[in-house]
Amino acid sequence: MFSLDQLSAFVAVAEELHFGRAAERLNMTQPPLSRQVQKLERAVGARLLERDNRKVELTEAGQAFLTEARRLLALVETAGDLARRVDQGAAGTLRLGFTATSAIRTLGPLLRRLSEELPDVDVILHERVTPGQIDGLLRGELDLGLGRPPFDSDVLDSRIVSREPLCAVVPGNHRLAALGRPLTSADFSGEQVISYSPTQARYFHELTVRFLAESHPRIEQRVQQILTVILLVAAGRGVALVPASARHLGVEGVTYCDLAGPGQAVELHAIWRRDATSPVLQRVLTMLPEHH
Amino acid sequence: MFSLDQLSAFVAVAEELHFGRAAERLNMTQPPLSRQVQKLERAVGARLLERDNRKVELTEAGQAFLTEARRLLALVETAGDLARRVDQGAAGTLRLGFTATSAIRTLGPLLRRLSEELPDVDVILHERVTPGQIDGLLRGELDLGLGRPPFDSDVLDSRIVSREPLCAVVPGNHRLAALGRPLTSADFSGEQVISYSPTQARYFHELTVRFLAESHPRIEQRVQQILTVILLVAAGRGVALVPASARHLGVEGVTYCDLAGPGQAVELHAIWRRDATSPVLQRVLTMLPEHH
DNA sequence: AAAACATGATTCCCGAAAGGTATCACTCGA
DNA sequence: TCGAGTGATACCTTTCGGGAATCATGTTTT
């Protein structure tokens, strides 16, 4: 089999049609260049250059081989580049889990930054509730999740990506909508409150329960998705607590009210396996917005 | 820059996921193999294999690089093959000149054989009268011609490809058509004879003149192409001499008559430059039908 | 016609690089 | 704790590639 140096030698001679000049271009002297070309011809099994003491020209086989040689050398360049880019996380695949809520304000900008800064990274999106993301991460189906606590911090590492206040959402014609001031826990006494699944949306479930702990609302509905909650509110089935970014969902017929007291922060975490090695993941982690 | 040997080494290890077995497959021992892989990684600038004392596995960069490496090695194989095939004339381009007449019986079978036996040879066809072919051969525009004598045998080499009798073509209602016997030169006395251009179809011109030397026909029309001649005959403009294969042209309203006496042979020659080096040409020449 | 020149091939030498043997360092299972 | 298995390292030998000088041959110049 021939070597890449022999290919470069041949290409140089084929382009210069002169051994001396080709040798100069290759920063070597003419004799070893002649030998390399001879070796290449022996390896290929065909005469590639017709040469006498006066001129050098390509044979037909040489013409055909020159094309292939150029392609090969080009591929050599790009092969290394590709591997380096993958190594540095600038190319590859990121399987990203996200909750419907995280998509409202966080996912869009993140995807935009990714496609700008790492255009060769393919992002595969999986919409899942947080437990589903954790499951996916542990099974190796996901590289990164955007979800809510809690999660096992022995195996999973995480970082807060966004933090926003909790707010109340009430029907547009509801008495709470008319108060015009931040709502307290007591305001919810006797209200029909729509809350969250303790298993599939545990985080919002606990936030809701904690905020309303001192009042005595009636909690009947327990759903998983923020959007479902708001649609139920719009349908007059009760009131609910949602993250502030839900205002941007654009559901008609509901009013959003601030909550009084120390801000109940809703945190969104980026979550990944502590032992993950994916270069793309490492690279993306450096791009995540920092909150505290 | 890395070497092809290093690529092969990497591919072997990546496939075996075991240095020892990979080394065995490459007919070498494990230590130099380890070194080659290390060198490759340094050359590429990325870790390609994650290895400890217990297992070997591909990194993401290694996965990407493996694909490129395989493609590269495949190209190495095909590049050599291609050059060899071109060298042996099994691939490449043949610029083939031919006369309209040669197309009747010779060109078709030749092209069929070429596409069967040398499917990677592209044949570019140029229909030209013989002097045009000779010109093309000398200018380097053609590799091979199918034409008639004479031509300069110092520069051009040739071989007879087909030999066929001359015959007469007469209008279907002509008195000569009714004779029912081979025609002699004398039969043409007083006939209007259509002949050929002394420059552009010199061969047929001379054949006609020679055959009719002893009679006294009237020769007025002088054309280049056999088909034109026959169409003129069909139109009643006279009689003419054509090669026997012209019967297969399927022109209506004419009758073909054998000629008496020693067969006037019409020869078709393959013609090429004596100094031609094209491997395709050399290969095609070995495939040409042999006549004498 | 002879001499000078140009060009690729050949020869010989040296140093760099590759392969082999022996051994080390480390992990895992008995 | 020890032995088996695995990749890395050290050291030696061999091979291979590059450089200087020279050759062979054909072209140009004088």
CSV table of C-alpha atoms (C1' of nucleotides) in Angstrom, one decimal, chain D residues 1-23:
chain,number,residue,atom,x,y,z
D,1,DT,C1',-3.6,-11.9,48.2
D,2,DC,C1',-2.3,-13.8,44.1
D,3,DG,C1',-2.6,-14.8,39.3
D,4,DA,C1',-4.4,-13.6,34.8
D,5,DG,C1',-5.2,-10.1,31.5
D,6,DT,C1',-4.3,-5.7,29.4
D,7,DG,C1',-2.3,-1.5,27.8
D,8,DA,C1',2.0,1.4,28.4
D,9,DT,C1',7.1,1.8,28.6
D,10,DA,C1',12.2,0.9,27.9
D,11,DC,C1',15.5,-0.7,25.0
D,12,DC,C1',17.3,-2.8,21.0
D,13,DT,C1',17.4,-3.9,16.0
D,14,DT,C1',16.0,-3.1,11.4
D,15,DT,C1',13.9,-0.5,7.9
D,16,DC,C1',13.0,3.4,5.5
D,17,DG,C1',13.3,8.1,4.0
D,18,DG,C1',16.1,12.2,3.0
D,19,DG,C1',20.5,14.5,1.4
D,20,DA,C1',25.0,15.1,-1.4
D,21,DA,C1',27.3,13.6,-5.1
D,22,DT,C1',27.3,11.5,-9.5
D,23,DC,C1',25.5,9.4,-13.7
